[in-house]
Amino acid sequence: MKQREKPIAGTGQIEKIFQRAEKDSRNFLLEHEVYALLRALGIAAPRFFFVKKGERATREKLSALGTDSIVLKIVSPQIVHKSDVGGVAFVENSASAVNRAITRMLAEVPAKFVGTEAAGPDIRGVLVIEKVAFADLGFGSELLLGIRNSREFGPVVTMGLGGLDVEYVNERLKERKAMAIGSAHLLRRDQIEGLLEPLAFFDKLVKGFRGNPASLSRDILIEAFDRFRRLAAHFSPYSRKSAFVIEEAEVNPFVIRDGALIPLDGMCRFSRQHETARPRLSESLAFLLHPHSIGIIGVSERMNLGHLILNNILREGFPKKRILVVKPGLAEIDGCRCVPAVADLPETVDLFVLTLAADQNVGVMTELVAAQKARSVIMIAGGLGEKKGTEGIEEEIKRLLKKSRREKKLTPVVNGGNCMGVYSRPGHYDTTFVPAYKLPSPVKRNTQLVYICQSGAFMASRFSKIPEAESLYAVSLGNQIDLTASDYLDYIGAHASAPLYSLYIEGFQPGDGLALAKAAAEIVRKGKSVLVYKSGRSPEGRKATSSHTASVAGDYAVCRAIMESAGAFVAETLAEFENAIGALPALAGKTVRGRRMGLISNAGFECVILADSLKNGFELELAAIAEPTKARIAQILKPLGIDRLQDIRNPLDLTPVADDAAFAGCVEALLSDPNVDGAVVSPIPMTAAMQTLPPAEMHAENLYSPQSIGPRLVEIIRRTAKPVVVNLDAGALYDPLAKMMGGEGVPVFRRADEALRFLGKYIHGGLRASR
């Protein structure tokens, strides 16, 4: 349940701080202004006073600092790294020593700029600050807490290790141990503790270490993070609560003094509110995804791209009588009526497919908009936004749509350009341009998923590799010049029954990451799954992304953190993405209760590998098997003599002697144990004791027999409410067994480490969502 947001204190004071800085022709705060902002926010700051250029520090003010030593810092809008130019000094707290040091600093710092290309700095004076005595705890002594208004996700808040070596240390920590990242608009206060707990320093600070007491309460850490979160949400381009936006703010470091967090250094950069709102186009998708009529241009009498698309539309059963082809000189093509020009369309079509070259798109779009002849458009247009010189075409189309919407005219929503098209099973059409003999149409037996992909080729490759995972909708977004990933996820998630929504994203339009995360959270709330693969993570990948689909790839760590906090499963590799396409729908309806895993196999090496794979970044634990469960398993194994070969412990090694009934019985006993929250079941199928092959003349096995291991496991896993995956570590000979179990809704993997990593990530996400 969404909690009522606690109002943030001090926003009026902070607004005035920004106003004064803006009046001084600055879009950033000086350090003493950052301290003032923190105090307005309710965060303690060091005691300080400001000595203007030409003034002196007084004994009274120095005495009020209350420390024997003080810190002097030069104040200038042009000097960011003060220590690099001699702009930081530590001196004893006496009026004579302080004023001598101030005089020296005001003389020496400007001298550093003499003879350089840089203009002399505008020095305002010197900040006189108490020297904070803080607990030196080694690792975790200094923390960073910051805000960044990201292009894709709006304001995000981060917490991690601080100090001079922050980048070096964080690069070497395991994932999710270095930095906590949360959306200012999506994260709730009651979720913050779960976000901070995995951090490498968290337990050391809040629980103590090696006999030392806790140096900080968890409530103080949570409160600091939450105040920054509410500050970011208030001064956000998406809240419109202030005339200002915090673009970036950071304290590095916070240190610990007497159980409190004290900032030692900070910065803040701000801007005026700017336009971020884009029209929500999702409701107009009804026409695109479920059209009553389709128009198409670019169809030749011979086989070309447009004709391929027309063939694919007809193959999916869309009625010929409701298709109009813009083609001068012909009465019909393939039984579909032709008209000479866009203006001659006898009606406003629900969907218009534009298959012409990029340089012809503006003209056609202008005609469609002016004559109000289409409610939606799929713009194929290869090269649009990729090839140098085509950026202007996109911008012209965007201006055309914006002007028409501003004038309240009928304006089509546009998918693309540079896309491969859309497949809509409910709409009975396919506008992709892959021939049927290259990529057969789905058989439409078991539509479990929705694809929303920026790359059409990525989408087609998944169709080809995973034909058993059939699509309800498959959308190739292309450049997202109008419709975006969030529009589709929002609409389809509200109107479709698919259990899985899988997305391939290269880059986001401004703010669309935030909108996508909101749509994903709503889908997950309904008990469905959202799967994301985000490319463009490296500098090289981001460069390729901008040239591929004309989107700007953002910070991957932010994307992953916020999509995961929304409940999405973010795949790190293509293999993980493809495995999840089959596994996530199979786990629908299962209950995530905890991290205690039961591991069971009939091979010792597999048990060792399973145990080694537990600590895979998601901190799974070996369940302690209850004594009644041990007794039950011993009774199952006794007739085969296995109880004399192995002790009953987790991982449970049943040896190759275990037959179908014994193996299945032990799995059922393990899953019935109250100490077990989930399981990986890994039968090595080469054993002669189990039926794992399809019928053949050379043997009497039948994996389809109800008495064989496959059907037995299917029934047991179907009945349990706990998440279970099967690992089948064997070659192609055992593909029929894997296919049979997978077809019956069992998540099947072919490597133990991949099985456990998937289950760990699934459980981690489930526990976060349940907080």
PDB file of N, CA, C and O in Angstrom, residues 31 49-55 70-76 79 81-91 96-114 121-129:
ATOM      1  N   GLU A  31      30.217  26.382  -1.366  1.00  0.00           N
ATOM      2  CA  GLU A  31      30.180  25.367  -0.318  1.00  0.00           C
ATOM      3  C   GLU A  31      29.356  25.788   0.894  1.00  0.00           C
ATOM      4  O   GLU A  31      28.599  24.987   1.445  1.00  0.00           O
ATOM      5  N   PHE A  49      31.725  29.980   9.444  1.00  0.00           N
ATOM      6  CA  PHE A  49      31.328  31.344   9.090  1.00  0.00           C
ATOM      7  C   PHE A  49      32.150  31.769   7.877  1.00  0.00           C
ATOM      8  O   PHE A  49      33.184  31.161   7.554  1.00  0.00           O
ATOM      9  N   PHE A  50      31.679  32.788   7.208  1.00  0.00           N
ATOM     10  CA  PHE A  50      32.290  33.230   5.962  1.00  0.00           C
ATOM     11  C   PHE A  50      33.003  34.564   6.187  1.00  0.00           C
ATOM     12  O   PHE A  50      32.434  35.502   6.761  1.00  0.00           O
ATOM     13  N   VAL A  51      34.261  34.641   5.761  1.00  0.00           N
ATOM     14  CA  VAL A  51      35.040  35.874   5.851  1.00  0.00           C
ATOM     15  C   VAL A  51      35.155  36.451   4.452  1.00  0.00           C
ATOM     16  O   VAL A  51      35.834  35.877   3.589  1.00  0.00           O
ATOM     17  N   LYS A  52      34.459  37.569   4.225  1.00  0.00           N
ATOM     18  CA  LYS A  52      34.539  38.195   2.910  1.00  0.00           C
ATOM     19  C   LYS A  52      35.932  38.757   2.665  1.00  0.00           C
ATOM     20  O   LYS A  52      36.664  39.078   3.600  1.00  0.00           O
ATOM     21  N   LYS A  53      36.282  38.877   1.412  1.00  0.00           N
ATOM     22  CA  LYS A  53      37.566  39.445   1.022  1.00  0.00           C
ATOM     23  C   LYS A  53      37.683  40.855   1.612  1.00  0.00           C
ATOM     24  O   LYS A  53      36.781  41.681   1.458  1.00  0.00           O
ATOM     25  N   GLY A  54      38.780  41.122   2.323  1.00  0.00           N
ATOM     26  CA  GLY A  54      38.975  42.425   2.949  1.00  0.00           C
ATOM     27  C   GLY A  54      38.530  42.463   4.396  1.00  0.00           C
ATOM     28  O   GLY A  54      38.792  43.442   5.094  1.00  0.00           O
ATOM     29  N   GLU A  55      37.843  41.418   4.888  1.00  0.00           N
ATOM     30  CA  GLU A  55      37.421  41.376   6.297  1.00  0.00           C
ATOM     31  C   GLU A  55      38.328  40.433   7.076  1.00  0.00           C
ATOM     32  O   GLU A  55      39.190  39.753   6.500  1.00  0.00           O
ATOM     33  N   ILE A  70      40.937  24.470  12.917  1.00  0.00           N
ATOM     34  CA  ILE A  70      39.891  24.814  11.962  1.00  0.00           C
ATOM     35  C   ILE A  70      40.415  24.597  10.536  1.00  0.00           C
ATOM     36  O   ILE A  70      41.616  24.446  10.304  1.00  0.00           O
ATOM     37  N   VAL A  71      39.454  24.592   9.583  1.00  0.00           N
ATOM     38  CA  VAL A  71      39.776  24.403   8.171  1.00  0.00           C
ATOM     39  C   VAL A  71      39.418  25.692   7.436  1.00  0.00           C
ATOM     40  O   VAL A  71      38.334  26.249   7.634  1.00  0.00           O
ATOM     41  N   LEU A  72      40.321  26.145   6.576  1.00  0.00           N
ATOM     42  CA  LEU A  72      40.062  27.303   5.718  1.00  0.00           C
ATOM     43  C   LEU A  72      39.886  26.815   4.285  1.00  0.00           C
ATOM     44  O   LEU A  72      40.688  26.000   3.801  1.00  0.00           O
ATOM     45  N   LYS A  73      38.855  27.329   3.596  1.00  0.00           N
ATOM     46  CA  LYS A  73      38.627  26.965   2.198  1.00  0.00           C
ATOM     47  C   LYS A  73      38.345  28.219   1.390  1.00  0.00           C
ATOM     48  O   LYS A  73      37.509  29.034   1.772  1.00  0.00           O
ATOM     49  N   ILE A  74      39.059  28.363   0.294  1.00  0.00           N
ATOM     50  CA  ILE A  74      38.849  29.497  -0.596  1.00  0.00           C
ATOM     51  C   ILE A  74      37.453  29.421  -1.203  1.00  0.00           C
ATOM     52  O   ILE A  74      36.947  28.325  -1.473  1.00  0.00           O
ATOM     53  N   VAL A  75      36.807  30.553  -1.401  1.00  0.00           N
ATOM     54  CA  VAL A  75      35.463  30.593  -1.994  1.00  0.00           C
ATOM     55  C   VAL A  75      35.538  31.387  -3.293  1.00  0.00           C
ATOM     56  O   VAL A  75      35.797  32.596  -3.289  1.00  0.00           O
ATOM     57  N   SER A  76      35.331  30.685  -4.389  1.00  0.00           N
ATOM     58  CA  SER A  76      35.339  31.313  -5.710  1.00  0.00           C
ATOM     59  C   SER A  76      34.480  30.487  -6.650  1.00  0.00           C
ATOM     60  O   SER A  76      34.597  29.255  -6.678  1.00  0.00           O
ATOM     61  N   ILE A  79      36.678  28.171  -8.868  1.00  0.00           N
ATOM     62  CA  ILE A  79      37.574  27.153  -8.310  1.00  0.00           C
ATOM     63  C   ILE A  79      36.741  26.014  -7.731  1.00  0.00           C
ATOM     64  O   ILE A  79      36.060  26.178  -6.712  1.00  0.00           O
ATOM     65  N   HIS A  81      38.174  22.520  -7.545  1.00  0.00           N
ATOM     66  CA  HIS A  81      39.093  21.660  -6.793  1.00  0.00           C
ATOM     67  C   HIS A  81      40.044  22.562  -6.004  1.00  0.00           C
ATOM     68  O   HIS A  81      41.129  22.932  -6.468  1.00  0.00           O
ATOM     69  N   LYS A  82      39.635  22.907  -4.815  1.00  0.00           N
ATOM     70  CA  LYS A  82      40.328  23.929  -4.017  1.00  0.00           C
ATOM     71  C   LYS A  82      41.737  23.500  -3.632  1.00  0.00           C
ATOM     72  O   LYS A  82      42.678  24.303  -3.664  1.00  0.00           O
ATOM     73  N   SER A  83      41.893  22.237  -3.253  1.00  0.00           N
ATOM     74  CA  SER A  83      43.210  21.795  -2.769  1.00  0.00           C
ATOM     75  C   SER A  83      44.249  21.836  -3.880  1.00  0.00           C
ATOM     76  O   SER A  83      45.454  21.977  -3.607  1.00  0.00           O
ATOM     77  N   ASP A  84      43.833  21.742  -5.136  1.00  0.00           N
ATOM     78  CA  ASP A  84      44.789  21.760  -6.253  1.00  0.00           C
ATOM     79  C   ASP A  84      45.492  23.102  -6.389  1.00  0.00           C
ATOM     80  O   ASP A  84      46.578  23.189  -6.976  1.00  0.00           O
ATOM     81  N   VAL A  85      44.865  24.175  -5.898  1.00  0.00           N
ATOM     82  CA  VAL A  85      45.455  25.516  -6.052  1.00  0.00           C
ATOM     83  C   VAL A  85      45.838  26.115  -4.705  1.00  0.00           C
ATOM     84  O   VAL A  85      46.029  27.330  -4.581  1.00  0.00           O
ATOM     85  N   GLY A  86      45.966  25.256  -3.689  1.00  0.00           N
ATOM     86  CA  GLY A  86      46.329  25.765  -2.367  1.00  0.00           C
ATOM     87  C   GLY A  86      45.185  26.449  -1.667  1.00  0.00           C
ATOM     88  O   GLY A  86      45.419  27.296  -0.779  1.00  0.00           O
ATOM     89  N   GLY A  87      43.962  26.089  -2.016  1.00  0.00           N
ATOM     90  CA  GLY A  87      42.790  26.753  -1.450  1.00  0.00           C
ATOM     91  C   GLY A  87      42.204  26.073  -0.237  1.00  0.00           C
ATOM     92  O   GLY A  87      41.061  26.369   0.149  1.00  0.00           O
ATOM     93  N   VAL A  88      42.967  25.158   0.392  1.00  0.00           N
ATOM     94  CA  VAL A  88      42.535  24.500   1.629  1.00  0.00           C
ATOM     95  C   VAL A  88      43.707  24.544   2.610  1.00  0.00           C
ATOM     96  O   VAL A  88      44.856  24.253   2.236  1.00  0.00           O
ATOM     97  N   ALA A  89      43.414  24.920   3.852  1.00  0.00           N
ATOM     98  CA  ALA A  89      44.477  24.969   4.871  1.00  0.00           C
ATOM     99  C   ALA A  89      43.913  24.564   6.222  1.00  0.00           C
ATOM    100  O   ALA A  89      42.738  24.835   6.525  1.00  0.00           O
ATOM    101  N   PHE A  90      44.734  23.887   7.031  1.00  0.00           N
ATOM    102  CA  PHE A  90      44.372  23.498   8.390  1.00  0.00           C
ATOM    103  C   PHE A  90      45.245  24.324   9.350  1.00  0.00           C
ATOM    104  O   PHE A  90      46.486  24.283   9.259  1.00  0.00           O
ATOM    105  N   VAL A  91      44.608  25.070  10.249  1.00  0.00           N
ATOM    106  CA  VAL A  91      45.362  25.949  11.156  1.00  0.00           C
ATOM    107  C   VAL A  91      44.785  25.854  12.566  1.00  0.00           C
ATOM    108  O   VAL A  91      43.656  25.403  12.763  1.00  0.00           O
ATOM    109  N   SER A  96      44.987  35.285  15.376  1.00  0.00           N
ATOM    110  CA  SER A  96      46.199  35.692  14.662  1.00  0.00           C
ATOM    111  C   SER A  96      46.574  34.655  13.607  1.00  0.00           C
ATOM    112  O   SER A  96      46.892  35.005  12.459  1.00  0.00           O
ATOM    113  N   ALA A  97      46.546  33.358  13.995  1.00  0.00           N
ATOM    114  CA  ALA A  97      46.925  32.300  13.048  1.00  0.00           C
ATOM    115  C   ALA A  97      45.943  32.230  11.879  1.00  0.00           C
ATOM    116  O   ALA A  97      46.338  32.075  10.720  1.00  0.00           O
ATOM    117  N   VAL A  98      44.676  32.363  12.186  1.00  0.00           N
ATOM    118  CA  VAL A  98      43.649  32.262  11.128  1.00  0.00           C
ATOM    119  C   VAL A  98      43.771  33.424  10.160  1.00  0.00           C
ATOM    120  O   VAL A  98      43.748  33.250   8.939  1.00  0.00           O
ATOM    121  N   ASN A  99      43.911  34.627  10.672  1.00  0.00           N
ATOM    122  CA  ASN A  99      43.960  35.794   9.788  1.00  0.00           C
ATOM    123  C   ASN A  99      45.243  35.828   8.955  1.00  0.00           C
ATOM    124  O   ASN A  99      45.222  36.250   7.798  1.00  0.00           O
ATOM    125  N   ARG A 100      46.368  35.331   9.538  1.00  0.00           N
ATOM    126  CA  ARG A 100      47.596  35.226   8.741  1.00  0.00           C
ATOM    127  C   ARG A 100      47.393  34.235   7.587  1.00  0.00           C
ATOM    128  O   ARG A 100      47.794  34.497   6.444  1.00  0.00           O
ATOM    129  N   ALA A 101      46.766  33.112   7.906  1.00  0.00           N
ATOM    130  CA  ALA A 101      46.544  32.087   6.880  1.00  0.00           C
ATOM    131  C   ALA A 101      45.585  32.589   5.800  1.00  0.00           C
ATOM    132  O   ALA A 101      45.767  32.293   4.608  1.00  0.00           O
ATOM    133  N   ILE A 102      44.557  33.354   6.199  1.00  0.00           N
ATOM    134  CA  ILE A 102      43.617  33.905   5.223  1.00  0.00           C
ATOM    135  C   ILE A 102      44.333  34.883   4.292  1.00  0.00           C
ATOM    136  O   ILE A 102      44.159  34.837   3.061  1.00  0.00           O
ATOM    137  N   THR A 103      45.149  35.762   4.867  1.00  0.00           N
ATOM    138  CA  THR A 103      45.894  36.744   4.058  1.00  0.00           C
ATOM    139  C   THR A 103      46.802  36.031   3.059  1.00  0.00           C
ATOM    140  O   THR A 103      46.878  36.402   1.874  1.00  0.00           O
ATOM    141  N   ARG A 104      47.496  34.999   3.547  1.00  0.00           N
ATOM    142  CA  ARG A 104      48.409  34.250   2.677  1.00  0.00           C
ATOM    143  C   ARG A 104      47.646  33.548   1.549  1.00  0.00           C
ATOM    144  O   ARG A 104      48.051  33.580   0.378  1.00  0.00           O
ATOM    145  N   MET A 105      46.499  32.928   1.888  1.00  0.00           N
ATOM    146  CA  MET A 105      45.705  32.216   0.894  1.00  0.00           C
ATOM    147  C   MET A 105      45.169  33.160  -0.175  1.00  0.00           C
ATOM    148  O   MET A 105      45.211  32.862  -1.380  1.00  0.00           O
ATOM    149  N   LEU A 106      44.695  34.330   0.234  1.00  0.00           N
ATOM    150  CA  LEU A 106      44.133  35.293  -0.722  1.00  0.00           C
ATOM    151  C   LEU A 106      45.211  35.861  -1.650  1.00  0.00           C
ATOM    152  O   LEU A 106      44.899  36.319  -2.763  1.00  0.00           O
ATOM    153  N   ALA A 107      46.461  35.797  -1.204  1.00  0.00           N
ATOM    154  CA  ALA A 107      47.552  36.266  -2.059  1.00  0.00           C
ATOM    155  C   ALA A 107      48.079  35.154  -2.961  1.00  0.00           C
ATOM    156  O   ALA A 107      48.382  35.373  -4.140  1.00  0.00           O
ATOM    157  N   GLU A 108      48.209  33.938  -2.402  1.00  0.00           N
ATOM    158  CA  GLU A 108      48.864  32.862  -3.144  1.00  0.00           C
ATOM    159  C   GLU A 108      47.965  32.198  -4.172  1.00  0.00           C
ATOM    160  O   GLU A 108      48.440  31.798  -5.239  1.00  0.00           O
ATOM    161  N   VAL A 109      46.680  32.066  -3.898  1.00  0.00           N
ATOM    162  CA  VAL A 109      45.798  31.366  -4.854  1.00  0.00           C
ATOM    163  C   VAL A 109      45.713  32.100  -6.187  1.00  0.00           C
ATOM    164  O   VAL A 109      45.886  31.485  -7.249  1.00  0.00           O
ATOM    165  N   PRO A 110      45.481  33.435  -6.210  1.00  0.00           N
ATOM    166  CA  PRO A 110      45.448  34.106  -7.519  1.00  0.00           C
ATOM    167  C   PRO A 110      46.763  33.979  -8.278  1.00  0.00           C
ATOM    168  O   PRO A 110      46.780  33.950  -9.513  1.00  0.00           O
ATOM    169  N   ALA A 111      47.883  33.901  -7.534  1.00  0.00           N
ATOM    170  CA  ALA A 111      49.188  33.804  -8.190  1.00  0.00           C
ATOM    171  C   ALA A 111      49.315  32.516  -8.992  1.00  0.00           C
ATOM    172  O   ALA A 111      50.100  32.457  -9.952  1.00  0.00           O
ATOM    173  N   LYS A 112      48.584  31.471  -8.582  1.00  0.00           N
ATOM    174  CA  LYS A 112      48.645  30.204  -9.309  1.00  0.00           C
ATOM    175  C   LYS A 112      48.114  30.343 -10.732  1.00  0.00           C
ATOM    176  O   LYS A 112      48.379  29.496 -11.590  1.00  0.00           O
ATOM    177  N   PHE A 113      47.318  31.362 -10.997  1.00  0.00           N
ATOM    178  CA  PHE A 113      46.698  31.526 -12.310  1.00  0.00           C
ATOM    179  C   PHE A 113      47.481  32.481 -13.208  1.00  0.00           C
ATOM    180  O   PHE A 113      47.163  32.618 -14.378  1.00  0.00           O
ATOM    181  N   VAL A 114      48.500  33.143 -12.648  1.00  0.00           N
ATOM    182  CA  VAL A 114      49.309  34.064 -13.442  1.00  0.00           C
ATOM    183  C   VAL A 114      50.118  33.266 -14.463  1.00  0.00           C
ATOM    184  O   VAL A 114      50.746  32.260 -14.136  1.00  0.00           O
ATOM    185  N   PRO A 121      40.647  34.066 -11.027  1.00  0.00           N
ATOM    186  CA  PRO A 121      39.377  33.706 -10.395  1.00  0.00           C
ATOM    187  C   PRO A 121      38.757  34.872  -9.638  1.00  0.00           C
ATOM    188  O   PRO A 121      39.461  35.750  -9.117  1.00  0.00           O
ATOM    189  N   ASP A 122      37.433  34.873  -9.583  1.00  0.00           N
ATOM    190  CA  ASP A 122      36.685  35.846  -8.779  1.00  0.00           C
ATOM    191  C   ASP A 122      36.614  35.301  -7.358  1.00  0.00           C
ATOM    192  O   ASP A 122      35.756  34.477  -7.040  1.00  0.00           O
ATOM    193  N   ILE A 123      37.527  35.739  -6.507  1.00  0.00           N
ATOM    194  CA  ILE A 123      37.585  35.211  -5.146  1.00  0.00           C
ATOM    195  C   ILE A 123      36.692  36.054  -4.247  1.00  0.00           C
ATOM    196  O   ILE A 123      36.866  37.267  -4.139  1.00  0.00           O
ATOM    197  N   ARG A 124      35.744  35.394  -3.608  1.00  0.00           N
ATOM    198  CA  ARG A 124      34.777  36.092  -2.753  1.00  0.00           C
ATOM    199  C   ARG A 124      35.253  36.199  -1.313  1.00  0.00           C
ATOM    200  O   ARG A 124      34.822  37.077  -0.570  1.00  0.00           O
ATOM    201  N   GLY A 125      36.091  35.280  -0.897  1.00  0.00           N
ATOM    202  CA  GLY A 125      36.545  35.270   0.486  1.00  0.00           C
ATOM    203  C   GLY A 125      36.973  33.886   0.889  1.00  0.00           C
ATOM    204  O   GLY A 125      37.336  33.053   0.047  1.00  0.00           O
ATOM    205  N   VAL A 126      36.917  33.614   2.203  1.00  0.00           N
ATOM    206  CA  VAL A 126      37.381  32.341   2.736  1.00  0.00           C
ATOM    207  C   VAL A 126      36.333  31.793   3.711  1.00  0.00           C
ATOM    208  O   VAL A 126      35.787  32.547   4.537  1.00  0.00           O
ATOM    209  N   LEU A 127      36.065  30.508   3.588  1.00  0.00           N
ATOM    210  CA  LEU A 127      35.154  29.830   4.504  1.00  0.00           C
ATOM    211  C   LEU A 127      35.966  29.295   5.678  1.00  0.00           C
ATOM    212  O   LEU A 127      36.992  28.634   5.486  1.00  0.00           O
ATOM    213  N   VAL A 128      35.521  29.606   6.898  1.00  0.00           N
ATOM    214  CA  VAL A 128      36.198  29.155   8.120  1.00  0.00           C
ATOM    215  C   VAL A 128      35.298  28.113   8.778  1.00  0.00           C
ATOM    216  O   VAL A 128      34.166  28.404   9.164  1.00  0.00           O
ATOM    217  N   ILE A 129      35.797  26.866   8.879  1.00  0.00           N
ATOM    218  CA  ILE A 129      34.960  25.728   9.285  1.00  0.00           C
ATOM    219  C   ILE A 129      35.613  25.002  10.456  1.00  0.00           C
ATOM    220  O   ILE A 129      36.854  24.866  10.512  1.00  0.00           O
TER     221      ILE A 129
END
